[in-house]
Structures are given as structure tokens and as C-alpha cells.
mmCIF file of C-alpha atoms in Angstrom:
data_model
loop_
_atom_site.group_PDB
_atom_site.id
_atom_site.type_symbol
_atom_site.label_atom_id
_atom_site.label_comp_id
_atom_site.label_asym_id
_atom_site.label_seq_id
_atom_site.Cartn_x
_atom_site.Cartn_y
_atom_site.Cartn_z
ATOM 1 C CA UNK A 271 0.046 0.025 -0.135
ATOM 2 C CA UNK A 272 3.063 2.344 0.207
ATOM 3 C CA UNK A 273 3.951 1.680 -3.570
ATOM 4 C CA UNK A 274 5.331 4.693 -4.942
ATOM 5 C CA UNK A 275 3.634 6.228 -7.974
ATOM 6 C CA UNK A 276 3.553 9.092 -9.945
ATOM 7 C CA UNK A 277 1.283 11.829 -8.908
ATOM 8 C CA UNK A 278 -1.780 12.829 -11.312
ATOM 9 C CA UNK A 279 -2.284 16.018 -12.435
ATOM 10 C CA UNK A 280 -5.351 16.565 -10.491
ATOM 11 C CA UNK A 281 -3.202 15.572 -7.052
ATOM 12 C CA UNK A 282 -0.287 17.554 -8.367
ATOM 13 C CA UNK A 283 -1.711 20.839 -8.664
ATOM 14 C CA UNK A 284 -5.040 20.411 -6.622
ATOM 15 C CA UNK A 285 -3.351 20.810 -3.289
ATOM 16 C CA UNK A 286 -2.348 24.830 -3.116
ATOM 17 C CA UNK A 287 0.890 24.320 -4.725
ATOM 18 C CA UNK A 288 2.883 27.322 -6.242
ATOM 19 C CA UNK A 289 2.205 26.630 -10.141
ATOM 20 C CA UNK A 290 -1.505 27.763 -9.953
ATOM 21 C CA UNK A 291 -1.836 30.056 -12.888
ATOM 22 C CA UNK A 292 -5.507 30.466 -13.016
ATOM 23 C CA UNK A 293 -5.522 31.544 -9.309
ATOM 24 C CA UNK A 294 -8.531 33.870 -8.498
ATOM 25 C CA UNK A 295 -8.073 37.415 -7.287
ATOM 26 C CA UNK A 296 -8.105 36.639 -3.630
ATOM 27 C CA UNK A 297 -5.476 33.981 -4.086
ATOM 28 C CA UNK A 298 -3.251 36.259 -5.841
ATOM 29 C CA UNK A 299 -3.901 39.077 -3.276
ATOM 30 C CA UNK A 300 -2.523 36.771 -0.579
ATOM 31 C CA UNK A 301 0.092 35.391 -2.351
ATOM 32 C CA UNK A 302 1.779 38.622 -3.054
ATOM 33 C CA UNK A 303 0.276 41.107 -0.362
ATOM 34 C CA UNK A 304 3.482 40.442 1.833
ATOM 35 C CA UNK A 305 5.971 41.557 -0.875
ATOM 36 C CA UNK A 306 3.925 44.971 -0.576
ATOM 37 C CA UNK A 307 4.183 44.681 3.266
ATOM 38 C CA UNK A 308 8.125 44.357 2.608
ATOM 39 C CA UNK A 309 8.380 47.369 0.365
ATOM 40 C CA UNK A 310 6.325 49.410 2.866
ATOM 41 C CA UNK A 311 8.623 48.669 5.591
ATOM 42 C CA UNK A 312 11.809 49.214 3.895
ATOM 43 C CA UNK A 313 10.504 52.525 2.691
ATOM 44 C CA UNK A 314 9.302 53.348 6.153
ATOM 45 C CA UNK A 315 12.623 52.306 7.359
ATOM 46 C CA UNK A 316 14.644 54.447 4.693
ATOM 47 C CA UNK A 317 12.756 57.333 6.149
ATOM 48 C CA UNK A 318 13.096 56.788 9.589
ATOM 49 C CA UNK A 319 17.056 55.615 9.449
ATOM 50 C CA UNK A 320 18.693 56.980 6.524
ATOM 51 C CA UNK A 321 21.483 54.606 6.851
ATOM 52 C CA UNK A 322 18.944 51.279 6.275
ATOM 53 C CA UNK A 323 19.868 50.805 2.742
ATOM 54 C CA UNK A 324 23.892 51.309 3.227
ATOM 55 C CA UNK A 325 25.571 48.165 2.197
ATOM 56 C CA UNK A 326 27.213 47.451 5.665
ATOM 57 C CA UNK A 327 23.673 47.803 7.350
ATOM 58 C CA UNK A 328 22.198 45.428 4.780
ATOM 59 C CA UNK A 329 25.008 42.916 5.438
ATOM 60 C CA UNK A 330 24.705 42.851 9.128
ATOM 61 C CA UNK A 331 20.865 42.476 8.702
ATOM 62 C CA UNK A 332 21.745 39.400 6.934
ATOM 63 C CA UNK A 333 24.082 38.023 8.919
ATOM 64 C CA UNK A 334 22.379 38.467 12.132
ATOM 65 C CA UNK A 335 19.375 36.595 10.714
ATOM 66 C CA UNK A 336 21.505 33.704 8.593
ATOM 67 C CA UNK A 337 20.902 31.084 11.181
ATOM 68 C CA UNK A 338 17.204 31.604 11.758
ATOM 69 C CA UNK A 339 16.808 31.808 8.087
ATOM 70 C CA UNK A 340 18.125 28.291 7.428
ATOM 71 C CA UNK A 341 15.838 27.063 10.115
ATOM 72 C CA UNK A 342 12.898 28.831 8.886
ATOM 73 C CA UNK A 343 13.956 27.218 5.425
ATOM 74 C CA UNK A 344 13.598 23.546 7.091
ATOM 75 C CA UNK A 345 10.399 24.747 8.727
ATOM 76 C CA UNK A 346 8.674 25.459 5.258
ATOM 77 C CA UNK A 347 9.099 22.031 4.046
ATOM 78 C CA UNK A 348 7.481 20.971 7.287
ATOM 79 C CA UNK A 349 4.903 23.053 7.632
ATOM 80 C CA UNK A 350 3.620 22.586 3.683
ATOM 81 C CA UNK A 351 3.772 18.837 4.475
ATOM 82 C CA UNK A 352 1.031 19.652 6.904
ATOM 83 C CA UNK A 353 3.323 19.142 10.040
ATOM 84 C CA UNK A 354 5.133 21.219 12.847
ATOM 85 C CA UNK A 355 8.337 21.032 14.451
ATOM 86 C CA UNK A 356 9.093 22.764 17.944
ATOM 87 C CA UNK A 357 12.085 21.037 18.339
ATOM 88 C CA UNK A 358 14.381 23.143 16.265
ATOM 89 C CA UNK A 359 15.470 25.252 18.791
ATOM 90 C CA UNK A 360 16.730 22.404 20.839
ATOM 91 C CA UNK A 361 18.506 21.009 17.910
ATOM 92 C CA UNK A 362 20.101 24.126 17.243
ATOM 93 C CA UNK A 363 21.673 24.455 20.736
ATOM 94 C CA UNK A 364 22.593 20.729 20.298
ATOM 95 C CA UNK A 365 24.406 21.634 17.037
ATOM 96 C CA UNK A 366 26.116 24.534 18.574
ATOM 97 C CA UNK A 367 27.270 22.799 21.657
ATOM 98 C CA UNK A 368 28.336 19.040 19.867
ATOM 99 C CA UNK A 369 30.277 20.997 17.225
ATOM 100 C CA UNK A 370 32.367 23.261 19.851
ATOM 101 C CA UNK A 371 32.769 20.172 22.013
ATOM 102 C CA UNK A 372 34.092 17.629 19.388
ATOM 103 C CA UNK A 373 36.238 20.472 18.074
ATOM 104 C CA UNK A 374 37.729 20.857 21.323
ATOM 105 C CA UNK A 375 38.461 17.188 21.735
ATOM 106 C CA UNK A 376 39.571 16.069 18.402
ATOM 107 C CA UNK A 377 41.081 19.419 17.445
ATOM 108 C CA UNK A 378 39.231 19.495 14.345
ATOM 109 C CA UNK A 379 36.441 21.992 13.257
ATOM 110 C CA UNK A 380 35.390 19.832 10.242
ATOM 111 C CA UNK A 381 34.974 16.901 12.298
ATOM 112 C CA UNK A 382 32.852 19.130 15.130
ATOM 113 C CA UNK A 383 30.691 20.152 12.029
ATOM 114 C CA UNK A 384 30.175 16.382 10.703
ATOM 115 C CA UNK A 385 29.122 15.570 14.475
ATOM 116 C CA UNK A 386 26.902 18.596 14.726
ATOM 117 C CA UNK A 387 25.087 17.870 11.475
ATOM 118 C CA UNK A 388 25.032 13.894 12.471
ATOM 119 C CA UNK A 389 23.524 14.800 15.799
ATOM 120 C CA UNK A 390 20.891 16.969 13.605
ATOM 121 C CA UNK A 391 19.935 14.143 11.393
ATOM 122 C CA UNK A 392 19.312 11.946 14.500
ATOM 123 C CA UNK A 393 17.206 14.294 16.022
ATOM 124 C CA UNK A 394 14.821 14.513 12.624
ATOM 125 C CA UNK A 395 14.934 10.895 12.324
ATOM 126 C CA UNK A 396 13.416 10.410 15.982
ATOM 127 C CA UNK A 397 10.839 13.069 15.089
ATOM 128 C CA UNK A 398 10.081 11.473 11.631
ATOM 129 C CA UNK A 399 9.599 7.877 13.317
ATOM 130 C CA UNK A 400 7.333 9.547 16.341
ATOM 131 C CA UNK A 401 5.152 11.744 13.693
ATOM 132 C CA UNK A 402 5.217 9.315 10.585
ATOM 133 C CA UNK A 403 5.506 6.188 12.204
ATOM 134 C CA UNK A 404 3.519 6.137 15.560
ATOM 135 C CA UNK A 405 1.295 8.759 14.280
ATOM 136 C CA UNK A 406 1.744 11.167 17.147
ATOM 137 C CA UNK A 407 0.471 14.669 16.722
ATOM 138 C CA UNK A 408 3.472 16.937 15.729
ATOM 139 C CA UNK A 409 2.994 19.500 17.943
ATOM 140 C CA UNK A 410 3.109 16.943 21.119
ATOM 141 C CA UNK A 411 5.854 14.781 19.235
ATOM 142 C CA UNK A 412 8.163 17.733 18.626
ATOM 143 C CA UNK A 413 7.559 19.588 21.991
ATOM 144 C CA UNK A 414 8.430 16.265 23.873
ATOM 145 C CA UNK A 415 11.314 15.608 21.571
ATOM 146 C CA UNK A 416 12.632 19.237 22.383
ATOM 147 C CA UNK A 417 12.825 18.767 26.064
ATOM 148 C CA UNK A 418 14.689 15.431 25.353
ATOM 149 C CA UNK A 419 17.211 17.068 22.807
ATOM 150 C CA UNK A 420 17.722 20.000 25.263
ATOM 151 C CA UNK A 421 18.516 17.804 28.316
ATOM 152 C CA UNK A 422 21.009 15.867 26.060
ATOM 153 C CA UNK A 423 22.708 19.183 25.247
ATOM 154 C CA UNK A 424 22.828 20.105 29.028
ATOM 155 C CA UNK A 425 24.303 16.943 29.816
ATOM 156 C CA UNK A 426 26.880 16.739 27.018
ATOM 157 C CA UNK A 427 27.982 20.127 28.099
ATOM 158 C CA UNK A 428 27.903 19.658 31.690
ATOM 159 C CA UNK A 429 25.700 22.862 31.702
ATOM 160 C CA UNK A 430 28.465 24.700 30.788
ATOM 161 C CA UNK A 431 29.821 26.659 27.654
ATOM 162 C CA UNK A 432 32.255 25.115 25.281
ATOM 163 C CA UNK A 433 34.939 27.989 24.451
ATOM 164 C CA UNK A 434 37.019 26.980 21.481
ATOM 165 C CA UNK A 435 40.428 28.659 21.133
ATOM 166 C CA UNK A 436 41.005 27.163 17.578
ATOM 167 C CA UNK A 437 40.779 30.233 15.222
ATOM 168 C CA UNK A 438 39.873 27.769 12.397
ATOM 169 C CA UNK A 439 36.757 27.261 14.298
ATOM 170 C CA UNK A 440 35.485 30.778 13.196
ATOM 171 C CA UNK A 441 36.398 30.452 9.572
ATOM 172 C CA UNK A 442 32.908 29.137 8.734
ATOM 173 C CA UNK A 443 31.205 32.280 10.141
ATOM 174 C CA UNK A 444 33.693 34.880 9.600
ATOM 175 C CA UNK A 445 35.277 34.166 6.325
ATOM 176 C CA UNK A 446 34.343 35.536 3.000
ATOM 177 C CA UNK A 447 34.295 35.016 -0.783
ATOM 178 C CA UNK A 448 34.719 38.068 -3.291
ATOM 179 C CA UNK A 449 33.930 40.375 -0.579
ATOM 180 C CA UNK A 450 30.330 38.771 0.574
ATOM 181 C CA UNK A 451 30.598 36.805 4.345
ATOM 182 C CA UNK A 452 30.387 33.324 3.906
ATOM 183 C CA UNK A 453 27.054 32.790 6.142
ATOM 184 C CA UNK A 454 25.281 34.970 3.314
ATOM 185 C CA UNK A 455 26.509 32.944 0.664
ATOM 186 C CA UNK A 456 25.368 29.965 2.560
ATOM 187 C CA UNK A 457 21.983 31.236 3.135
ATOM 188 C CA UNK A 458 21.564 32.084 -0.411
ATOM 189 C CA UNK A 459 22.586 28.802 -1.515
ATOM 190 C CA UNK A 460 20.293 26.650 0.612
ATOM 191 C CA UNK A 461 17.514 29.015 -0.126
ATOM 192 C CA UNK A 462 18.184 28.560 -3.859
ATOM 193 C CA UNK A 463 18.647 24.388 -3.465
ATOM 194 C CA UNK A 464 15.322 24.576 -1.320
ATOM 195 C CA UNK A 465 13.281 26.399 -3.639
ATOM 196 C CA UNK A 466 14.045 24.339 -6.579
ATOM 197 C CA UNK A 467 13.860 21.040 -4.614
ATOM 198 C CA UNK A 468 10.407 22.132 -3.604
ATOM 199 C CA UNK A 469 9.046 24.015 -6.796
ATOM 200 C CA UNK A 470 10.673 21.826 -9.759
ATOM 201 C CA UNK A 471 11.173 18.254 -8.315
ATOM 202 C CA UNK A 472 9.005 15.244 -7.861
ATOM 203 C CA UNK A 473 10.079 15.327 -4.304
ATOM 204 C CA UNK A 474 8.402 18.803 -3.951
ATOM 205 C CA UNK A 475 5.024 18.154 -5.867
ATOM 206 C CA UNK A 476 4.894 15.082 -3.474
ATOM 207 C CA UNK A 477 5.431 17.271 -0.245
ATOM 208 C CA UNK A 478 2.633 19.523 -1.520
ATOM 209 C CA UNK A 479 0.357 16.597 -2.046
ATOM 210 C CA UNK A 480 0.629 14.972 1.295
ATOM 211 C CA UNK A 481 0.124 18.602 3.060
ATOM 212 C CA UNK A 482 -2.801 19.290 1.043
ATOM 213 C CA UNK A 483 -4.700 15.749 1.427
ATOM 214 C CA UNK A 484 -2.873 13.184 3.460
ATOM 215 C CA UNK A 485 -5.328 10.657 2.363
ATOM 216 C CA UNK A 486 -5.614 11.154 -1.081
ATOM 217 C CA UNK A 487 -1.788 11.211 -1.415
ATOM 218 C CA UNK A 488 -1.674 7.609 0.466
ATOM 219 C CA UNK A 489 -4.397 6.237 -1.816
ATOM 220 C CA UNK A 490 -2.652 7.391 -4.770
ATOM 221 C CA UNK A 491 0.452 5.360 -3.779
ATOM 222 C CA UNK A 492 2.867 7.664 -2.176
ATOM 223 C CA UNK A 493 5.192 6.756 0.478
ATOM 224 C CA UNK A 494 3.641 9.440 2.586
ATOM 225 C CA UNK A 495 5.199 7.793 5.889
ATOM 226 C CA UNK A 496 8.782 8.169 3.970
ATOM 227 C CA UNK A 497 8.103 11.554 2.812
ATOM 228 C CA UNK A 498 6.792 13.162 6.023
ATOM 229 C CA UNK A 499 9.649 11.552 7.859
ATOM 230 C CA UNK A 500 12.036 12.942 5.366
ATOM 231 C CA UNK A 501 11.075 16.852 5.982
ATOM 232 C CA UNK A 502 11.774 16.190 9.615
ATOM 233 C CA UNK A 503 15.106 14.774 8.696
ATOM 234 C CA UNK A 504 15.794 18.073 6.476
ATOM 235 C CA UNK A 505 14.920 20.111 9.511
ATOM 236 C CA UNK A 506 16.982 18.385 11.893
ATOM 237 C CA UNK A 507 19.912 18.789 9.569
ATOM 238 C CA UNK A 508 19.680 22.515 8.974
ATOM 239 C CA UNK A 509 18.613 23.353 12.642
ATOM 240 C CA UNK A 510 21.766 21.778 13.629
ATOM 241 C CA UNK A 511 23.894 23.461 10.955
ATOM 242 C CA UNK A 512 22.688 26.789 11.781
ATOM 243 C CA UNK A 513 23.651 26.211 15.627
ATOM 244 C CA UNK A 514 27.084 25.250 14.265
ATOM 245 C CA UNK A 515 27.101 28.373 12.354
ATOM 246 C CA UNK A 516 26.265 30.683 15.520
ATOM 247 C CA UNK A 517 29.054 28.657 17.325
ATOM 248 C CA UNK A 518 31.292 29.383 14.823
ATOM 249 C CA UNK A 519 30.457 33.375 14.777
ATOM 250 C CA UNK A 520 30.944 33.452 18.673
ATOM 251 C CA UNK A 521 33.451 31.022 19.067
ATOM 252 C CA UNK A 522 31.485 29.350 22.003
ATOM 253 C CA UNK A 523 28.864 26.332 21.776
ATOM 254 C CA UNK A 524 26.463 26.332 24.361
ATOM 255 C CA UNK A 525 22.908 24.717 25.456
ATOM 256 C CA UNK A 526 20.923 27.859 26.371
ATOM 257 C CA UNK A 527 20.918 29.236 22.697
ATOM 258 C CA UNK A 528 17.965 28.664 20.565
ATOM 259 C CA UNK A 529 15.168 29.514 22.997
ATOM 260 C CA UNK A 530 13.013 31.641 20.619
ATOM 261 C CA UNK A 531 14.394 30.467 17.329
ATOM 262 C CA UNK A 532 11.569 27.876 16.870
ATOM 263 C CA UNK A 533 8.924 30.375 17.156
ATOM 264 C CA UNK A 534 10.539 32.913 15.269
ATOM 265 C CA UNK A 535 11.101 30.223 12.170
ATOM 266 C CA UNK A 536 7.595 29.629 12.311
ATOM 267 C CA UNK A 537 6.517 33.212 12.468
ATOM 268 C CA UNK A 538 8.738 33.830 9.163
ATOM 269 C CA UNK A 539 7.130 30.911 7.134
ATOM 270 C CA UNK A 540 3.497 32.068 8.537
ATOM 271 C CA UNK A 541 4.340 35.970 7.849
ATOM 272 C CA UNK A 542 5.603 34.713 4.238
ATOM 273 C CA UNK A 543 2.429 33.158 3.445
ATOM 274 C CA UNK A 544 2.746 29.674 3.763
ATOM 275 C CA UNK A 545 -0.396 28.212 5.157
ATOM 276 C CA UNK A 546 -0.524 26.326 8.436
ATOM 277 C CA UNK A 547 -3.084 24.125 7.050
ATOM 278 C CA UNK A 548 -0.328 22.731 4.847
ATOM 279 C CA UNK A 549 -0.065 22.037 1.072
ATOM 280 C CA UNK A 550 0.687 25.528 0.044
ATOM 281 C CA UNK A 551 3.314 27.908 0.228
ATOM 282 C CA UNK A 552 6.860 28.271 -1.508
ATOM 283 C CA UNK A 553 10.473 28.892 -0.305
ATOM 284 C CA UNK A 554 10.365 32.210 -1.832
ATOM 285 C CA UNK A 555 7.550 33.472 0.653
ATOM 286 C CA UNK A 556 9.793 32.265 3.689
ATOM 287 C CA UNK A 557 12.219 34.470 2.108
ATOM 288 C CA UNK A 558 10.066 37.343 2.034
ATOM 289 C CA UNK A 559 8.822 36.433 5.731
ATOM 290 C CA UNK A 560 12.605 36.705 6.810
ATOM 291 C CA UNK A 561 13.073 39.970 5.004
ATOM 292 C CA UNK A 562 10.412 41.380 6.834
ATOM 293 C CA UNK A 563 11.160 40.491 10.268
ATOM 294 C CA UNK A 564 14.794 41.184 9.433
ATOM 295 C CA UNK A 565 13.975 44.816 8.652
ATOM 296 C CA UNK A 566 11.413 45.311 11.454
ATOM 297 C CA UNK A 567 14.162 44.170 13.825
ATOM 298 C CA UNK A 568 16.901 46.265 12.526
ATOM 299 C CA UNK A 569 14.508 49.192 12.519
ATOM 300 C CA UNK A 570 13.588 48.966 16.177
ATOM 301 C CA UNK A 571 17.075 48.333 17.000
ATOM 302 C CA UNK A 572 18.163 51.428 15.195
ATOM 303 C CA UNK A 573 15.215 53.622 16.876
ATOM 304 C CA UNK A 574 16.501 52.067 20.337
ATOM 305 C CA UNK A 575 12.736 51.057 20.862
ATOM 306 C CA UNK A 576 12.342 48.650 23.856
ATOM 307 C CA UNK A 577 12.198 44.941 22.940
ATOM 308 C CA UNK A 578 8.877 44.566 24.377
ATOM 309 C CA UNK A 579 7.320 46.563 21.382
ATOM 310 C CA UNK A 580 9.351 44.477 19.064
ATOM 311 C CA UNK A 581 7.258 41.529 20.367
ATOM 312 C CA UNK A 582 4.189 43.083 20.105
ATOM 313 C CA UNK A 583 4.849 44.297 16.545
ATOM 314 C CA UNK A 584 5.922 40.618 15.580
ATOM 315 C CA UNK A 585 2.941 39.014 17.176
ATOM 316 C CA UNK A 586 0.589 41.501 15.512
ATOM 317 C CA UNK A 587 2.080 40.765 12.021
ATOM 318 C CA UNK A 588 1.836 36.814 12.451
ATOM 319 C CA UNK A 589 -1.830 37.304 13.615
ATOM 320 C CA UNK A 590 -2.619 39.716 10.628
ATOM 321 C CA UNK A 591 -0.900 37.214 8.487
ATOM 322 C CA UNK A 592 -2.594 34.051 9.815
ATOM 323 C CA UNK A 593 -5.968 36.205 9.622
ATOM 324 C CA UNK A 594 -5.054 36.875 5.796
ATOM 325 C CA UNK A 595 -4.592 33.340 5.225
ATOM 326 C CA UNK A 596 -7.885 32.123 6.914
ATOM 327 C CA UNK A 597 -9.730 34.535 5.006
ATOM 328 C CA UNK A 598 -8.308 33.944 1.549
ATOM 329 C CA UNK A 599 -9.061 29.986 2.052
ATOM 330 C CA UNK A 600 -12.787 31.201 3.061
ATOM 331 C CA UNK A 601 -13.044 33.237 -0.237
ATOM 332 C CA UNK A 602 -11.923 30.148 -2.165
ATOM 333 C CA UNK A 603 -14.202 27.683 -0.496
#
């Protein structure tokens, strides 16, 4: 009953996937509304903070949001598949801790990076088994696994930071190519690869299919269990790698980082226009959501506004995005 088959045209395009050229006006509006929000925010930021569009400031904005952007990319796949992953913050911290700890013990940053990615893959496999094999609700499964993963990170580090003195450990986050910081290049490459994978491959169409109608995808012969598990593995890998980038930037790996990264990543994906109901969304939308949050945060910092106002503004934007998604779906119903 899990034999793979090609998607029928109806299944491939009837789940809210991006290639919908005959979209009605409300759907087109909701699809591109956040681009208008981004443009308006950039215009406002330029007026209130004249140095906003300077190359130095734009570089800093991207550098500060590289890690959460990579996590948000994985979250995009999970949410489009109809799932949820609250464990990415813990996996992020585990990646940072393992990369630093293994680098200290082996003297090799490359081994530390591979160990962190391996740890992230294990976390993703566990989440995939819980959600896809045992059919545990994704919210409950990943909330529980987040606690376990966080505990493992604290046990491994003995609740103390790993301070890495090896200068090579910082190369990943502090080097550059052709004048462009390496983390920004990594962010761009991962988003391009993720976008192509989701929009232009059979795998991506299958992810849309299981998110849009899980039962129909299963009846059509898709390996729903394997596909569902794969997005959690991908997210675990990306979260651990993002944590490694953070540790490389600071020269420190510790288990108490990433507390808010899961909620920030989910907010970025939602604000970009990916539906929480699954089956609809795109990587470019998450890129727009990332830029909206990065612009907003930078503007608040430049104006020396309280972080409390940042929380209010971010929460309001998320609520408006969810309301817009609900309104758009009701109009199409």
C-alpha cells in the first residue's frame, strides 16, 4: 500500500501548490500581499533611518538573520507537508554544543561540523519516526522531543559553555568570498537549492500533495510515511547546521541558545504566506517573511525602541498573516 507512483495532475496541482496560474483574485492578493508589506517596511525604514540601505547595514541584517533563515527553510518544508516542528530550537543548541565540544576534543572543526550535522540528523529521524510511524501529533511529538534534545545538550556540555580557542573554528562564520560573508552565501545557496527542490522536483510536488490531502496522497500510492519523515530529517539537519554557524561566529557552543528560534522560524514562514493547514506555500515566501522580520528588527534597534515593542509588532504581524490566510481560504471555499 506504500508503492510509489507518479502524481496525477489533479493531485499535483490541486493542493494549493505554487504553480496555479489560474488563481482567483483573492488568492493572488494573499500570495503577493507580503511583498507589498516588505516594500512598505523598507520605505518606512529608509525614512526613519537614512542609513538603512547602506551596504554595511544590509550586510549586518543578513548576517544577524542567517541562522534563523536556515531554520525557517526547513520549517517551510515541514509546514507545507502539514506538520510542525517545535524541536528546532533544541536541535539548534545541540548542534552548537556538539560542534564546539567535538572540535575541542578532536582538534578538528571539520569533525565538529560533521558531528553536529549527524546529531541533527538523528534528531530529525526520531521526530520523523514519532510523527510518521507512530502517528503522534506533530505538536506533541516535537514538543516532547525538544525537551529531550535540550536535556541531552545540557548533559553533554555539563551545563557549561564550550569555549573554542582554535581560530579555524571561526572560519565558517567569519570568512568571506569575493567580499561577501560566507554565512550570507550559505543562506542564499540553501534557499536556492530548497526552492528548486520544492518547486521543480517530484519530491517537492509530493510534499505539496501530502500536505494538501494526506489521505488522497496515500491512496494514490505515495510513500507518505517516508516523505513525512524526510522533512523532519531535513529540518533537523538544517537546525543543527544553523547552530554550528552560531557557535562559529561566537567561538562558543552552549546549550542555552536558540530558545526563541523555533517560534521565530514558524513566524517567518507564516508571515511569508505559507499556510499552517499545509499543502500551500513556497521557499520564496519564507524569504520574504525573513526579510520582513529582519527589517523590522533592524528598524527597532536603530530607533532604540524597547524589545517589548518588538514582541508586540511581531505578534501583530503573525496574527494578521494568519487572518489573511484564513480569509483567503474561506473566499476560495
